[in-house]
mmCIF file of C-alpha atoms in Angstrom:
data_model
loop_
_atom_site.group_PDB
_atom_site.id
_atom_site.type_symbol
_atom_site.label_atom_id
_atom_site.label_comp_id
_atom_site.label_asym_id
_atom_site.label_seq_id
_atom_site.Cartn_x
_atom_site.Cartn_y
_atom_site.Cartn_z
ATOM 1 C CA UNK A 1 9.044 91.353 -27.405
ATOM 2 C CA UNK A 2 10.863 90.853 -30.938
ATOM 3 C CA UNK A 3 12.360 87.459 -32.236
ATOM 4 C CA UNK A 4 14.796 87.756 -34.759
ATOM 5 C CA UNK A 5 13.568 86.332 -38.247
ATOM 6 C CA UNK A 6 15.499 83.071 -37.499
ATOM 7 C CA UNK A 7 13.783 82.470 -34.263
ATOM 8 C CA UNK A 8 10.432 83.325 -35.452
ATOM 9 C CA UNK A 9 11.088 80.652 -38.291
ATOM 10 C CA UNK A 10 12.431 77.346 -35.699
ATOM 11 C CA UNK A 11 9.694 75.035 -34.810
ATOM 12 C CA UNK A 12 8.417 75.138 -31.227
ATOM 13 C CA UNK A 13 10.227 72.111 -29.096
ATOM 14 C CA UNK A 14 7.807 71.734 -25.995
ATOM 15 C CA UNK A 15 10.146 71.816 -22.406
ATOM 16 C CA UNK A 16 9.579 68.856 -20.665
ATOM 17 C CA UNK A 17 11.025 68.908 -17.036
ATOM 18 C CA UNK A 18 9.956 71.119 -14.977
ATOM 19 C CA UNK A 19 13.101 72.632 -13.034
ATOM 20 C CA UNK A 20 12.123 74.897 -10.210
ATOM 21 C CA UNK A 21 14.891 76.837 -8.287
ATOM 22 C CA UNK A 22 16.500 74.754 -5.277
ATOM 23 C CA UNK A 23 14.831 75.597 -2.010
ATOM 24 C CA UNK A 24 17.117 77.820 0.380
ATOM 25 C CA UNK A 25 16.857 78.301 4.010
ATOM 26 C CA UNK A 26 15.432 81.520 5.153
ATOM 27 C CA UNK A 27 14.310 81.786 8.644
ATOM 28 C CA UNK A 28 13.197 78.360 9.471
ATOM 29 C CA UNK A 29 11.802 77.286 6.196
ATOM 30 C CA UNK A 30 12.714 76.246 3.247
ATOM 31 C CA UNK A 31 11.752 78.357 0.033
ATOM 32 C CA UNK A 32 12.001 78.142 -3.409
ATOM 33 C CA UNK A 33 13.057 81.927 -3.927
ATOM 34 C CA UNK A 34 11.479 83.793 -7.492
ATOM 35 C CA UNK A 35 10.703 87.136 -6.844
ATOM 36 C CA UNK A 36 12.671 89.449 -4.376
ATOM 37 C CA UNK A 37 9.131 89.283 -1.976
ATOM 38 C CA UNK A 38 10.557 85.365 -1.248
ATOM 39 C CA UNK A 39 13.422 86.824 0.424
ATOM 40 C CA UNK A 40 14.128 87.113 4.127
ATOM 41 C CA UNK A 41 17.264 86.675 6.466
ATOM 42 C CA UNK A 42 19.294 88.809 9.482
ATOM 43 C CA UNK A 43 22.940 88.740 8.241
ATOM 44 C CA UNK A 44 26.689 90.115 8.604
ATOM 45 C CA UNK A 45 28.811 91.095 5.748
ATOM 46 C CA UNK A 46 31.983 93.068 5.696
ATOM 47 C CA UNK A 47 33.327 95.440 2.431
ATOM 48 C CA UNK A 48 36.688 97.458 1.668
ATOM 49 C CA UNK A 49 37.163 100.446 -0.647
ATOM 50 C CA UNK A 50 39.630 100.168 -3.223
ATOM 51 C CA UNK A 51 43.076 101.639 -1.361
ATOM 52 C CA UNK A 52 41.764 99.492 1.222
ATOM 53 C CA UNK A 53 42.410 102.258 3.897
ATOM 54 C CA UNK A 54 39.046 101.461 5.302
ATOM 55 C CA UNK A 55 36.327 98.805 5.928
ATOM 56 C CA UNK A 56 32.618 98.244 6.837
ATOM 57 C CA UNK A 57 30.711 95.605 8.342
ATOM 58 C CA UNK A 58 27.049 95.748 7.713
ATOM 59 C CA UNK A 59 24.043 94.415 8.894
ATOM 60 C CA UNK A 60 20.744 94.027 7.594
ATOM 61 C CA UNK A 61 17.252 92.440 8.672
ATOM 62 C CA UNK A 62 15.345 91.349 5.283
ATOM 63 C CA UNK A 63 11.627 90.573 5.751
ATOM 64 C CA UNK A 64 10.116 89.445 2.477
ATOM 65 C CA UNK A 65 12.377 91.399 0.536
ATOM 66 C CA UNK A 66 12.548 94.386 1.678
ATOM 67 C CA UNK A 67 15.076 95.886 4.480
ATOM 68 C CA UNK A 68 13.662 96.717 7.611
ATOM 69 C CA UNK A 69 16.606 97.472 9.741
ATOM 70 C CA UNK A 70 20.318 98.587 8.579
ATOM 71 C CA UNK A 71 23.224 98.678 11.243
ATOM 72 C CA UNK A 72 26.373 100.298 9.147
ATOM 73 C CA UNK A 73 29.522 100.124 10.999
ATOM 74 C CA UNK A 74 32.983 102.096 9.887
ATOM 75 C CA UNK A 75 36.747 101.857 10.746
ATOM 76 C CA UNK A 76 39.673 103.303 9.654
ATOM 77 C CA UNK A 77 38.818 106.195 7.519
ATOM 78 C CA UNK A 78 37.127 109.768 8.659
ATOM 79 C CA UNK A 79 35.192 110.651 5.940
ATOM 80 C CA UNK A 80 33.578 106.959 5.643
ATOM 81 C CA UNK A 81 31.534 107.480 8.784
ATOM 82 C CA UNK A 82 29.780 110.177 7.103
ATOM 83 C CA UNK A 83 28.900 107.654 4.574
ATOM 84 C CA UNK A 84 27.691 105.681 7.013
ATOM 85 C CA UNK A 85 25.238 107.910 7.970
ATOM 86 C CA UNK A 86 24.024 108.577 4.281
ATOM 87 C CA UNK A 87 23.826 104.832 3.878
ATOM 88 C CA UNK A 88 21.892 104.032 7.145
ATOM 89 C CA UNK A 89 19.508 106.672 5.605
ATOM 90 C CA UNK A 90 19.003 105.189 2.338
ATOM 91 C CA UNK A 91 18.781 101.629 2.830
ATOM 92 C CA UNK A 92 15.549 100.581 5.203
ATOM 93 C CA UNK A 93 12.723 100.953 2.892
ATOM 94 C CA UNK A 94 14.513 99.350 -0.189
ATOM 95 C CA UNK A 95 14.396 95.957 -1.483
ATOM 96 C CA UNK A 96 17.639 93.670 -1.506
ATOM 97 C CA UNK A 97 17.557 94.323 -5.440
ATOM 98 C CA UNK A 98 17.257 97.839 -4.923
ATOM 99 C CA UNK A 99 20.182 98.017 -2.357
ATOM 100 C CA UNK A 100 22.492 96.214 -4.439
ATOM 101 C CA UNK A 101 21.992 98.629 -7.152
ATOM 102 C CA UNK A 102 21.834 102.085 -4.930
ATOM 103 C CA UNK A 103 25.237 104.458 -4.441
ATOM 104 C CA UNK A 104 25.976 103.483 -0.653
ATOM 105 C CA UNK A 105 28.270 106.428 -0.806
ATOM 106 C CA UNK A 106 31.614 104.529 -0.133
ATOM 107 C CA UNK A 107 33.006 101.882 -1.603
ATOM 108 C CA UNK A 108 33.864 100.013 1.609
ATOM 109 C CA UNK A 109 29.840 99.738 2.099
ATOM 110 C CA UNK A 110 28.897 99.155 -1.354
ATOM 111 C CA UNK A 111 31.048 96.145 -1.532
ATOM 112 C CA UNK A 112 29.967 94.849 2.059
ATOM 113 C CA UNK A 113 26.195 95.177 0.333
ATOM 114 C CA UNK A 114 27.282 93.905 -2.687
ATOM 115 C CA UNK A 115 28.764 90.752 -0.138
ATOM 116 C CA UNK A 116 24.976 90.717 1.747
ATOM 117 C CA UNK A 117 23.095 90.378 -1.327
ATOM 118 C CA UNK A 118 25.019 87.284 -1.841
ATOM 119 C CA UNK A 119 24.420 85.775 2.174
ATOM 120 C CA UNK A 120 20.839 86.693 1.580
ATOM 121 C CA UNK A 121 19.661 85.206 -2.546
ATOM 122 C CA UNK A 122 21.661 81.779 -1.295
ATOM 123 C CA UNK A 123 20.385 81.138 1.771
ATOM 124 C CA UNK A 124 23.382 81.790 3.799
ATOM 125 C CA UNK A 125 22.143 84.161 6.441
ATOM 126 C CA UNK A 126 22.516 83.744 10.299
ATOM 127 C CA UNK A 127 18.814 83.482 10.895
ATOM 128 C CA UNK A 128 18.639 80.529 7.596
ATOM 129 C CA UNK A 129 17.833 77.753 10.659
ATOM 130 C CA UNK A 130 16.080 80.133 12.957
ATOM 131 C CA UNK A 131 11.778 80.115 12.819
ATOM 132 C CA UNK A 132 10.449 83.262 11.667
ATOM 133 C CA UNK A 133 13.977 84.522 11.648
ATOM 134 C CA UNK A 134 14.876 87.896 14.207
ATOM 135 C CA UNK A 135 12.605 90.885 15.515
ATOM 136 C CA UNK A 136 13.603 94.554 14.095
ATOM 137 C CA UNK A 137 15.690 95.376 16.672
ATOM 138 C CA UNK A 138 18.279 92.476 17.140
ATOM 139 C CA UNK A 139 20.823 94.300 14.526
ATOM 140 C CA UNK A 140 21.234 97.166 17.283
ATOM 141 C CA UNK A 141 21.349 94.544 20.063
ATOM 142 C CA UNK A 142 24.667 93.144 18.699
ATOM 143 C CA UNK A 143 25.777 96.292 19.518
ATOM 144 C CA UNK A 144 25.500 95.388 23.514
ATOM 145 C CA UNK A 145 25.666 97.931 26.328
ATOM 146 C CA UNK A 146 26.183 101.311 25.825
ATOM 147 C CA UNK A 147 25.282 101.182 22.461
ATOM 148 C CA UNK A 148 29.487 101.029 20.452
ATOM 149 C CA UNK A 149 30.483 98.782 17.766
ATOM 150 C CA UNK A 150 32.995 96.005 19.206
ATOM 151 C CA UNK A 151 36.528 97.728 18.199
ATOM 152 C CA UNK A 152 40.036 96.352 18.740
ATOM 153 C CA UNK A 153 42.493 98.775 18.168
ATOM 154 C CA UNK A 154 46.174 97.732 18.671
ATOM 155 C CA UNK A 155 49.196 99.269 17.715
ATOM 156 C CA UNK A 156 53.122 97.775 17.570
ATOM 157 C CA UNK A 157 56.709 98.798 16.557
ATOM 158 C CA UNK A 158 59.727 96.083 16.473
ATOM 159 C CA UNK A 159 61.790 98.732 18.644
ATOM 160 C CA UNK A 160 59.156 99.208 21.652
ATOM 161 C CA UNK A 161 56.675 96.445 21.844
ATOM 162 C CA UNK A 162 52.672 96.644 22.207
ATOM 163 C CA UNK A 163 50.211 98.784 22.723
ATOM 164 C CA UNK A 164 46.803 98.176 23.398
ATOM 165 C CA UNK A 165 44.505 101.147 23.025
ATOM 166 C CA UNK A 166 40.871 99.710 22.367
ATOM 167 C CA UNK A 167 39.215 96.038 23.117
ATOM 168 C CA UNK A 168 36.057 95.356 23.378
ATOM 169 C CA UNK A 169 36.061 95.759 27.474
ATOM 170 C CA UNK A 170 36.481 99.300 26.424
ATOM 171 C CA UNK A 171 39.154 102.389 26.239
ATOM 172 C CA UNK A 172 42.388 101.308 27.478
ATOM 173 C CA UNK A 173 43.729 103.346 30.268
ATOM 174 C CA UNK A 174 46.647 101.077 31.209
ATOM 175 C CA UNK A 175 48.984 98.211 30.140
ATOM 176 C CA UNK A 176 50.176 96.129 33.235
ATOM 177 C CA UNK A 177 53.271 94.401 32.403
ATOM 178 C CA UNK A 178 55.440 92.098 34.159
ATOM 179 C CA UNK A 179 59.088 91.748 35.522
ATOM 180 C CA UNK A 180 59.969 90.814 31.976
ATOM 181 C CA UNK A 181 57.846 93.545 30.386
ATOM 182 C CA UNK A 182 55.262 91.272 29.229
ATOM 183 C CA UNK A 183 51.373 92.481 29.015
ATOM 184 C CA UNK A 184 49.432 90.319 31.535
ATOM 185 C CA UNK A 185 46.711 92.631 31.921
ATOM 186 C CA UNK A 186 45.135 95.853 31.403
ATOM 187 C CA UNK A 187 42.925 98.669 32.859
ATOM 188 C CA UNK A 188 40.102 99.811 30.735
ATOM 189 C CA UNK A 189 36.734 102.915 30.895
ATOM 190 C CA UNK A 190 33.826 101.119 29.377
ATOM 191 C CA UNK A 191 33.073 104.543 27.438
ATOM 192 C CA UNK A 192 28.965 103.414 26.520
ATOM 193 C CA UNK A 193 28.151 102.850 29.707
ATOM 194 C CA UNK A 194 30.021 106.057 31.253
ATOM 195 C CA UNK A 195 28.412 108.198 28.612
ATOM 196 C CA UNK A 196 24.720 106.569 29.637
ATOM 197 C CA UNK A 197 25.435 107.173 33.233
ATOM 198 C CA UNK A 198 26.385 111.201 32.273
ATOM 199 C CA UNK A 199 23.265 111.513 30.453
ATOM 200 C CA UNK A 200 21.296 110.195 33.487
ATOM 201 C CA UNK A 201 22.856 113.274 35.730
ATOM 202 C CA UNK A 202 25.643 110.915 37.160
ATOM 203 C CA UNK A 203 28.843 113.743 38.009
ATOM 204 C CA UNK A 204 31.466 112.630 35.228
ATOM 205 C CA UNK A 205 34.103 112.095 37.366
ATOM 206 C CA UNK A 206 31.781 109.606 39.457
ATOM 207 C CA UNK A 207 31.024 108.103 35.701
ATOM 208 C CA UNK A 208 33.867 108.117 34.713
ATOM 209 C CA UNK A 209 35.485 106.301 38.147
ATOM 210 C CA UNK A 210 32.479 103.765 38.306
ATOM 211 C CA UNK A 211 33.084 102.488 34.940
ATOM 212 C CA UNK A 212 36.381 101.359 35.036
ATOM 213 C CA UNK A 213 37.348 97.999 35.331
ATOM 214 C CA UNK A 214 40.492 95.133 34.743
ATOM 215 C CA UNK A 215 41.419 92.306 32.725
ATOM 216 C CA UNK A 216 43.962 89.575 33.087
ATOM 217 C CA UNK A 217 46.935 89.905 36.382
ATOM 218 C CA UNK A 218 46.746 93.611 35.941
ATOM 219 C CA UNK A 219 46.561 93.752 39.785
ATOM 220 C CA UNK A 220 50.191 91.727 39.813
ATOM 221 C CA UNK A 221 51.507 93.978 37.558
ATOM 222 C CA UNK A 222 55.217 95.253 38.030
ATOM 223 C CA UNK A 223 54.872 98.137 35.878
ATOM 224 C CA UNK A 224 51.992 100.289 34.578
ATOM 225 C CA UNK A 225 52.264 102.233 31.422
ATOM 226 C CA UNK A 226 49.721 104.677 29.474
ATOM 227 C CA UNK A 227 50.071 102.872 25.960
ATOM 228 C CA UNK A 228 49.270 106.757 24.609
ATOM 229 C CA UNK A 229 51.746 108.464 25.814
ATOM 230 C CA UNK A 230 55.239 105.969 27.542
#
């Protein structure tokens, strides 16, 4: 290491208090965090590319320091799922420091690490208060049955109203409205499961017919409309 002459010239003024780093919760405990090794936490963060056309909501299980599981979800852009699957690639293996500093493809993702990183070095992850934190495994569990990422996709005009086309029920198949043309309920195709059930051998119209349910007053509905296509 070189000093500068000025430096190598001062006189040596001892340091007195000792100032560790403030302890942080990480999975039940409480640690004083110096090296990346000290860091562990399950957490959520979300990121956005710069048109902001698209985001990403990311997941990752930390285990002293180094990612062990990555879930790496996508909306709103075609070309940012592929860089989901780059990412989902790249990141189990690394350190948090590693991650933060790694091309995650798309913006959207890098960001949503970038977001992480901070969760994670200050103690603010979802497993901070939890005992030895959450298995490998629970990031794909949020995921539920069937195995999709919880979407809502909605879509409205001033001239004709709502449409719902996604919740997290499933695929909308039909908007049940009443005598005032008001959505009180809806018929949806829980597409995970249906898709499980065809790779079992169930026919796909069976599938297809077993795995569709309602929400709401759909049943007192005066009017049913496709939101796709009336």
């Amino acid at each position: 290491m070189q000093y500068s002459h000025e430096v190598e010239e001062m006189m040596c003024v001892a340091k007195g208090a000792k100032h560790d780093p403030a302890p942080i919760p990480e999975e039940g405990a409480w640690v004083a965090s110096k090296e990346v090794k000290d860091i562990s936490g399950l957490t959520h963060g979300i990121g956005w590319c710069a048109p902001q056309q698209g985001t990403c909501k990311l997941t990752l299980n930390v285990k002293e320091g180094i990612i062990q599981e990555a879930l790496v979800e996508t909306i709103g852009c075609s070309g940012m799922t592929h860089s989901a699957a780059m990412a989902a690639e790249v990141l189990p293996g690394k350190t948090v420091l590693e991650a933060l500093n790694t091309d995650l493809v798309c913006d959207a993702i890098n960001v949503a690490m970038r977001e992480l990183f901070l969760q994670i070095v200050y103690g603010r992850t979802q497993t901070a208060f939890s005992e030895g934190g959450l298995p490998i495994g629970a990031g794909m569990e949020d995921l539920g049955k069937g195995l999709r990422s919880q979407v809502g996709t909605m879509y409205s005009t001033a001239a004709k109203g709502v449409r719902y086309l996604e919740m997290a029920e499933g695929y909308i198949l039909e908007e049940g409205l009443d005598e005032n043309n008001e959505v009180i309920g809806y018929k949806f195709v829980h597409l995970g499961k249906m898709m499980e059930a065809i790779k079992k051998g169930v026919d796909p119209k069976e599938a297809y017919e077993k795995n569709i349910g309602t929400y709401g007053r759909f049943a007192e509905a005066k009017t049913v409309i496709d939101p796709r296509k009336k």
